[in-house]
Short mmCIF file of C-alpha atoms in Angstrom, two decimals:
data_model
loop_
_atom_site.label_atom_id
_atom_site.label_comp_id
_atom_site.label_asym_id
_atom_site.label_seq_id
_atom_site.Cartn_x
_atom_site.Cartn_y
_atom_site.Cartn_z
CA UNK A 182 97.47 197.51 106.95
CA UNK A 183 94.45 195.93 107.42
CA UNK A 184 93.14 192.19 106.91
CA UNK A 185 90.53 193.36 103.84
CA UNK A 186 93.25 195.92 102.42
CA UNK A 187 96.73 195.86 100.81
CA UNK A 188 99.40 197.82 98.69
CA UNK A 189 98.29 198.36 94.67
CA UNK A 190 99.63 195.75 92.51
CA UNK A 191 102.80 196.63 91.18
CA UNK A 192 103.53 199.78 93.51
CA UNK A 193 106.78 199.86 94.94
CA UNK A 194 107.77 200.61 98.51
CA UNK A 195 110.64 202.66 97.10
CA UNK A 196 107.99 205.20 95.30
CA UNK A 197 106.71 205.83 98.60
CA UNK A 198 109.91 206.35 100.28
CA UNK A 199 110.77 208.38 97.61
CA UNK A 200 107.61 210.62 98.08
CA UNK A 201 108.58 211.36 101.59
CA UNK A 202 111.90 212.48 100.29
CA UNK A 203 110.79 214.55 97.68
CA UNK A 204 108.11 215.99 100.74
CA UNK A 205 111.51 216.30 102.69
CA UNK A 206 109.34 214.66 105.36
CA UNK A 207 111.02 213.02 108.17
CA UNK A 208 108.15 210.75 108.32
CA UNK A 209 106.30 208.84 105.73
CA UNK A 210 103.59 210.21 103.96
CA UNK A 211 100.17 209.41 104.92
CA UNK A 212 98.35 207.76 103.20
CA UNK A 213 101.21 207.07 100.65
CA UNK A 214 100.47 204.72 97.94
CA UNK A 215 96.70 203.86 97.54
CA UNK A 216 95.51 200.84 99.42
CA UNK A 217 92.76 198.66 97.49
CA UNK A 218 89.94 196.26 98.98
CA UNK A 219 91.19 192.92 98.36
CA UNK A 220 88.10 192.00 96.34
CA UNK A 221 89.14 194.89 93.60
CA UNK A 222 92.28 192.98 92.60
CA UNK A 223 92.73 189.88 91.05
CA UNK A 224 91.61 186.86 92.95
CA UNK A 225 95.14 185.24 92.90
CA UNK A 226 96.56 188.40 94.19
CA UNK A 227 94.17 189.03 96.78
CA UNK A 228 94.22 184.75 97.49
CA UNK A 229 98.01 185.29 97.88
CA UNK A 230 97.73 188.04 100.85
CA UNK A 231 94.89 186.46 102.26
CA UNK A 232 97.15 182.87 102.11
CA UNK A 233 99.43 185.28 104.37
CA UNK A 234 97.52 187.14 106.68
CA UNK A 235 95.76 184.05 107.90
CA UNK A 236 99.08 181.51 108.02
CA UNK A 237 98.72 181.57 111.83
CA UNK A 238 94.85 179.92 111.40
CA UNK A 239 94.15 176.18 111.70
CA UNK A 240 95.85 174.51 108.89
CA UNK A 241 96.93 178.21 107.65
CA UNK A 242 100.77 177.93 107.39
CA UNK A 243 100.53 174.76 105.44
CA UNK A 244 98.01 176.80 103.08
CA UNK A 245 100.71 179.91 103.01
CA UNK A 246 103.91 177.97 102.13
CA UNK A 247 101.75 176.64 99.44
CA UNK A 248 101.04 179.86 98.00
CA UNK A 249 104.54 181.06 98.44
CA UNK A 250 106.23 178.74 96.51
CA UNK A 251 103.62 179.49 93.43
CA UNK A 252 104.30 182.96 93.75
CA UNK A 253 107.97 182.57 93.50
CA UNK A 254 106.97 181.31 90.27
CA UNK A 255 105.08 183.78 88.49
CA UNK A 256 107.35 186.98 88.90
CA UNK A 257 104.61 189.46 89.11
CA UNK A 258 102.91 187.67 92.05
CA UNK A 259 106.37 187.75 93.76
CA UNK A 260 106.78 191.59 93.12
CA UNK A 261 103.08 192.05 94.77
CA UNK A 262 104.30 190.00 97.41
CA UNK A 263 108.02 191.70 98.11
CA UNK A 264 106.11 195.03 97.74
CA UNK A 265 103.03 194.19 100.43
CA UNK A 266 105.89 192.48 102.30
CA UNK A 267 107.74 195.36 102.35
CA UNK A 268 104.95 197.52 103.58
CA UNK A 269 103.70 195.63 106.01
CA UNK A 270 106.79 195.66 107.56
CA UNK A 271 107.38 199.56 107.55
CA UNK A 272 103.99 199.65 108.95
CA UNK A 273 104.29 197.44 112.03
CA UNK A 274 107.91 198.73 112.85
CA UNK A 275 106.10 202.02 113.76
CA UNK A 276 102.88 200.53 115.27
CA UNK A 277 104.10 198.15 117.43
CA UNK A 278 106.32 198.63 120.31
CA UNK A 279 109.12 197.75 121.67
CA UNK A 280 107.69 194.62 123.66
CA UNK A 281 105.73 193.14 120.84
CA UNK A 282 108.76 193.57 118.18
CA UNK A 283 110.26 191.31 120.24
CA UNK A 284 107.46 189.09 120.93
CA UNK A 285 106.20 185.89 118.27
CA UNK A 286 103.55 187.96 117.72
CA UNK A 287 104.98 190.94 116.17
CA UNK A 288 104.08 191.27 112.60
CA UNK A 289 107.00 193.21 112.02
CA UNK A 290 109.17 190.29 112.53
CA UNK A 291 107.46 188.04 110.64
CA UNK A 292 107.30 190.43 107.63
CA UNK A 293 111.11 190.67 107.97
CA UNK A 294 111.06 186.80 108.32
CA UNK A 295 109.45 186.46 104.79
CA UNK A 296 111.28 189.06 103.03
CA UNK A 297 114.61 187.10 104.87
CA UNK A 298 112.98 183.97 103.24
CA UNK A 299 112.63 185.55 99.70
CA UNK A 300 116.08 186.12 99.49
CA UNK A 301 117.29 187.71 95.81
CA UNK A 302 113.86 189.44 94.95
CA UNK A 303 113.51 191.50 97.88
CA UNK A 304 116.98 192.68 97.77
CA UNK A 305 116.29 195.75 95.02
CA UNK A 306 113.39 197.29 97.30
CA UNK A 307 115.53 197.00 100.63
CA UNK A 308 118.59 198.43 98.50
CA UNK A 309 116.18 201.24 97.71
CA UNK A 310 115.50 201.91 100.68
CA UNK A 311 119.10 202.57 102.27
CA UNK A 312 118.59 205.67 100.42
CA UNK A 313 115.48 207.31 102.44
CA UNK A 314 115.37 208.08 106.17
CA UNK A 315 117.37 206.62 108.79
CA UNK A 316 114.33 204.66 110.09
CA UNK A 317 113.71 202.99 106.62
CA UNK A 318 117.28 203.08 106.10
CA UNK A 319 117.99 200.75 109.08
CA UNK A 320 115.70 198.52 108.10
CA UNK A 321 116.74 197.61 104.96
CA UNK A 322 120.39 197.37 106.16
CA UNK A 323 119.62 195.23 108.90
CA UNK A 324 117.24 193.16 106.70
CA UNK A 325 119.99 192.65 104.45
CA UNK A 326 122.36 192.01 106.49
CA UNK A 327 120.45 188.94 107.26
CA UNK A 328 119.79 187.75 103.81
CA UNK A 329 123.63 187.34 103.76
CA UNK A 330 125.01 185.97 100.11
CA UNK A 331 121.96 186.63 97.73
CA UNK A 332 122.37 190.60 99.09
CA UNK A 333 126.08 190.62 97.30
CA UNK A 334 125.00 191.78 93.47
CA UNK A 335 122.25 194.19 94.87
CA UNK A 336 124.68 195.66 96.74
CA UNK A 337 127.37 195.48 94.16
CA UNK A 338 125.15 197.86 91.96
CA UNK A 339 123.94 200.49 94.26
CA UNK A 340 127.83 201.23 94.91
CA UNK A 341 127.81 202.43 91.58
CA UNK A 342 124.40 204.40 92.37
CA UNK A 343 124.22 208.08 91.77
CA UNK A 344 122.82 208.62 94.80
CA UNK A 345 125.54 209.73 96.93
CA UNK A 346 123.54 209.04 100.31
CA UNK A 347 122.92 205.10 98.84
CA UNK A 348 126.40 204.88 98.19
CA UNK A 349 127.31 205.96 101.35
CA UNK A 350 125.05 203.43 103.60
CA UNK A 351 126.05 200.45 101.18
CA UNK A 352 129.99 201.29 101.75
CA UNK A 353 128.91 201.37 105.98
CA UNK A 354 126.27 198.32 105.99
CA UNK A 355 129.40 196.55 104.07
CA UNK A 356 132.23 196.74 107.00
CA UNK A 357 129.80 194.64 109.07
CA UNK A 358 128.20 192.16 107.10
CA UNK A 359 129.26 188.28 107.37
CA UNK A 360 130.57 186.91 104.03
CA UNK A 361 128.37 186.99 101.16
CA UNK A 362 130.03 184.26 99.19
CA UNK A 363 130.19 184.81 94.98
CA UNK A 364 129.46 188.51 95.59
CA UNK A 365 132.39 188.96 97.64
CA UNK A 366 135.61 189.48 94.70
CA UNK A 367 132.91 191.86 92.71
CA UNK A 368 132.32 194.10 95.34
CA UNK A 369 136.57 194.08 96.67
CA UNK A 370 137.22 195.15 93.14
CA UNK A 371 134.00 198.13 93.17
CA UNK A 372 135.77 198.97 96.43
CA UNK A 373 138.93 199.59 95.37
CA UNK A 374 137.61 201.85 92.83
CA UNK A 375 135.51 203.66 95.26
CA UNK A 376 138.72 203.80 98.08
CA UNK A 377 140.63 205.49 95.30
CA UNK A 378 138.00 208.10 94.07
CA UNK A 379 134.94 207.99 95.77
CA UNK A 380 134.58 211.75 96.18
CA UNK A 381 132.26 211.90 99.13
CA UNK A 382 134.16 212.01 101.93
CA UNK A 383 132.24 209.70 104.47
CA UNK A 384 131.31 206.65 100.95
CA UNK A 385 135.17 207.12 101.21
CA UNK A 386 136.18 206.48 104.51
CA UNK A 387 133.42 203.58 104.78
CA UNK A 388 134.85 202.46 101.22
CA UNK A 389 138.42 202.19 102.66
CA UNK A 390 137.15 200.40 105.86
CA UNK A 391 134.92 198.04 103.65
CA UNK A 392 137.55 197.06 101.55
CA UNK A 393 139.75 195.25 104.16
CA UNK A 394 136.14 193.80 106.09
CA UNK A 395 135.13 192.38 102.04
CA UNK A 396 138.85 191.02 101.27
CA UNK A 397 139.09 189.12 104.04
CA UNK A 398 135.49 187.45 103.79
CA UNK A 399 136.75 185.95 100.70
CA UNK A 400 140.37 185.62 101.10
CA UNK A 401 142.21 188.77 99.04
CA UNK A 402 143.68 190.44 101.29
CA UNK A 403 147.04 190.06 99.76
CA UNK A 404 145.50 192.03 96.62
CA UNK A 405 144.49 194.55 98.86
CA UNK A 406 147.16 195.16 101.41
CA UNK A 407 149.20 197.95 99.23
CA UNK A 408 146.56 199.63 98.58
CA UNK A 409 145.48 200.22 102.40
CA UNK A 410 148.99 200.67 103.27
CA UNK A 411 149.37 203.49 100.71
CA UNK A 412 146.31 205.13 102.34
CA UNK A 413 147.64 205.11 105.71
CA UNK A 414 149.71 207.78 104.75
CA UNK A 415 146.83 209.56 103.47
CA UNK A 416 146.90 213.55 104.50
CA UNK A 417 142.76 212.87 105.87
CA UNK A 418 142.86 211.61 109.13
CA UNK A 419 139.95 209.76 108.93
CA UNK A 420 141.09 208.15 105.38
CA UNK A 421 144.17 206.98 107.03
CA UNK A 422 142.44 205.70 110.11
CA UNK A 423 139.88 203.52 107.50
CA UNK A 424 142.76 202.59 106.11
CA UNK A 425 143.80 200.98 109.73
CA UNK A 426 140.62 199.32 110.43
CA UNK A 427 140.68 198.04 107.09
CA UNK A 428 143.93 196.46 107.58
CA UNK A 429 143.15 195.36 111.06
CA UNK A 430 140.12 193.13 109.43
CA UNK A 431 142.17 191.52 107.67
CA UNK A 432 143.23 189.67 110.62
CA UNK A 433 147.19 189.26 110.07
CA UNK A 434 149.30 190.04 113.15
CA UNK A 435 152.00 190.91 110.93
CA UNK A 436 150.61 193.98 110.39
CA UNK A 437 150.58 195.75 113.96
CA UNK A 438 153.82 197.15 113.38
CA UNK A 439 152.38 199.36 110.75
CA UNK A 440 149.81 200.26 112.72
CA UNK A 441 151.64 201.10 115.43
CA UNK A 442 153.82 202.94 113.48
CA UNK A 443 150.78 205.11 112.26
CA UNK A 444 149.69 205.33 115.79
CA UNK A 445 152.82 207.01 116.91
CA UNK A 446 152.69 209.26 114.00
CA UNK A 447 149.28 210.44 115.60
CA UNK A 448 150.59 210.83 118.82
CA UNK A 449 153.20 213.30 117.37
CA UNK A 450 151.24 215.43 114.82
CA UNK A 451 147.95 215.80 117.36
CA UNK A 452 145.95 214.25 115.03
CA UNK A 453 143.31 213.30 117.56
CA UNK A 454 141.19 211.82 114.94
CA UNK A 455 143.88 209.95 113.69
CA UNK A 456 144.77 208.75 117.17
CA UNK A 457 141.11 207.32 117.75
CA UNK A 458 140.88 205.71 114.52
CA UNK A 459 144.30 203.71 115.06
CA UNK A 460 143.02 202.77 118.79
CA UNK A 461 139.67 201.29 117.22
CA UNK A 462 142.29 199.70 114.79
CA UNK A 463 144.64 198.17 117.07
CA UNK A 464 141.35 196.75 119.00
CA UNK A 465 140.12 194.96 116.06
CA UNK A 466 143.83 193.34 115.34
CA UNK A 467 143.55 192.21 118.99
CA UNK A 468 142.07 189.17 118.74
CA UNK A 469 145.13 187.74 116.00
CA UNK A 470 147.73 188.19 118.63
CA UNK A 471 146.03 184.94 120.56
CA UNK A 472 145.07 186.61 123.66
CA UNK A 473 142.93 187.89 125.36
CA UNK A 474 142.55 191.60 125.16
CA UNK A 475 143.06 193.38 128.91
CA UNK A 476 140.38 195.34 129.89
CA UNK A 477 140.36 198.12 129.80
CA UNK A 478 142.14 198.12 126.54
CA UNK A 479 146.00 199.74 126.06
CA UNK A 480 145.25 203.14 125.43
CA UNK A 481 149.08 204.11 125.16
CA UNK A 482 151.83 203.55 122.59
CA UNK A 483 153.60 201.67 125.04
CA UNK A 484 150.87 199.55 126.41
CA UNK A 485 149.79 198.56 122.56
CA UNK A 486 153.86 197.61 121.93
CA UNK A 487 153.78 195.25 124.72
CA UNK A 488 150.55 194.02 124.22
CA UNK A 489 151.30 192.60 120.62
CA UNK A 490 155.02 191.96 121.37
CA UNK A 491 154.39 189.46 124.74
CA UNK A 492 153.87 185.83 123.84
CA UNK A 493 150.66 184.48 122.30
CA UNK A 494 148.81 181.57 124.50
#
């Protein structure tokens, strides 16, 4: 996107993402949504981007974080701005390479810096984009992921999205993100929901392993221990083995002898699925029993018994 050009007021990122999947592109469109001179738009729009493109200028940031702030004010200039924002990340993720993404320079990083710094408003165009490619897809997780708490409602919605492929990348992106504070009890109880009847199979599984990685960010795992239990027993091997990592983030060491026993159960039935599951399970209990892990890790029902039964220190 150039200096003198910028994403039509009030055109959202997600139409364009959704144009490439309607194409059933595996890249984005070109051109995708029309880009208009900055001196066709309305000088406080057009002052806005400007305020942004030059914050690196002589006396520019002071000028930008100005600008910002009103913005945040007037809700349509923030929608311009989380939309051009949005863009101009997308944009420089593919142009630039790998070097300059990880330079100060990269403009890709300090698009992702302001959306970051936007918090709440920007989190219903990078929820909409978990449901396009796996490019665009990545980037909105990860982007999320570091926008932390305000993500927690966006998220909480698009678990209840028709859009099986959304639900599915919410239920993953929420295993691994750090607590996100008032959100948290909303989406344990949406999770137990979706654990129980979710009726993709992979939402599921993610579901199950989310549930155990969201109760123990905000402290009820004791309201969701039975459930997890029960679905260790589950006929899926891959349910049941969700069901162990979801346990296992919970983080109580009373809870390897479960696990174990499921693990054993694997051994016997050939469930090699089942068996891999429970070892990534037993690996992410580790760090309760209050040593260190050997390496390389028990790989043997033996090995994990003596591991969690020898003293802690």
């Amino acid at each position: 996107m150039s200096a003198g050009t910028f994403w039509r007021a009030g055109s959202r990122l997600a139409l364009w993402l959704c144009a490439a999947l309607a194409l059933g592109c595996a890249s984005r469109p070109a051109p995708g949504p029309k880009l208009t001179p900055l001196n066709e738009i309305e000088p406080e729009l057009a002052e806005l981007w400007r305020a942004y493109r030059e914050s690196g200028a002589p006396g520019g940031l002071e000028r930008w974080e100005a600008a910002r702030a009103r913005a945040l004010e007037d809700p349509r200039a923030t929608r311009f701005l989380v939309d051009n924002l949005g863009a101009e990340m997308v944009a420089a993720f593919e142009r630039e390479d790998a070097l300059t993404k990880a330079s100060p320079a990269s403009r890709f990083l300090r698009a992702r810096a302001e959306l970051v710094r936007l918090g709440a408003p920007a989190v219903p165009l990078l929820v909409g984009m978990l449901s396009a490619d796996e490019v665009l897809a990545r980037l909105g997780g990860d982007t999320l992921e570091l926008i932390g708490p305000p993500a927690g409602m966006g998220l909480l919605r698009a678990l209840e999205s028709d859009d099986v492929k959304a639900r599915r990348r919410v239920c993953e992106l929420l295993v691994r993100l750090p607590p996100l504070g008032a959100g948290d009890p909303f989406l344990v109880a949406a999770l137990e929901r979706a654990a129980a009847s979710e009726p993709d199979l992979q939402a599921r599984a993610f579901a199950i392993e989310a549930l155990g990685a969201r109760a123990a960010a905000c402290g009820e795992g004791p309201r969701v221990e039975a459930q997890l239990v029960a679905l260790l027993e589950a006929p899926e091997g891959l349910y049941a083995g969700r069901a162990a990592r979801g346990l296992a983030r919970l983080g109580e060491l009373r809870l390897a002898p479960v696990l174990l026993r499921t693990y054993e159960r694997g051994l016997r039935s050939g469930d090699a699925l089942l068996r891999r599951e429970l070892q990534a399970a037993l690996v992410l209990l580790a760090p309760a029993r209050g040593r260190p892990l050997p390496r390389p890790a028990p790989n043997s029902l033996t090995a994990w018994r003596a591991f969690f039964a020898a003293p802690g220190g």
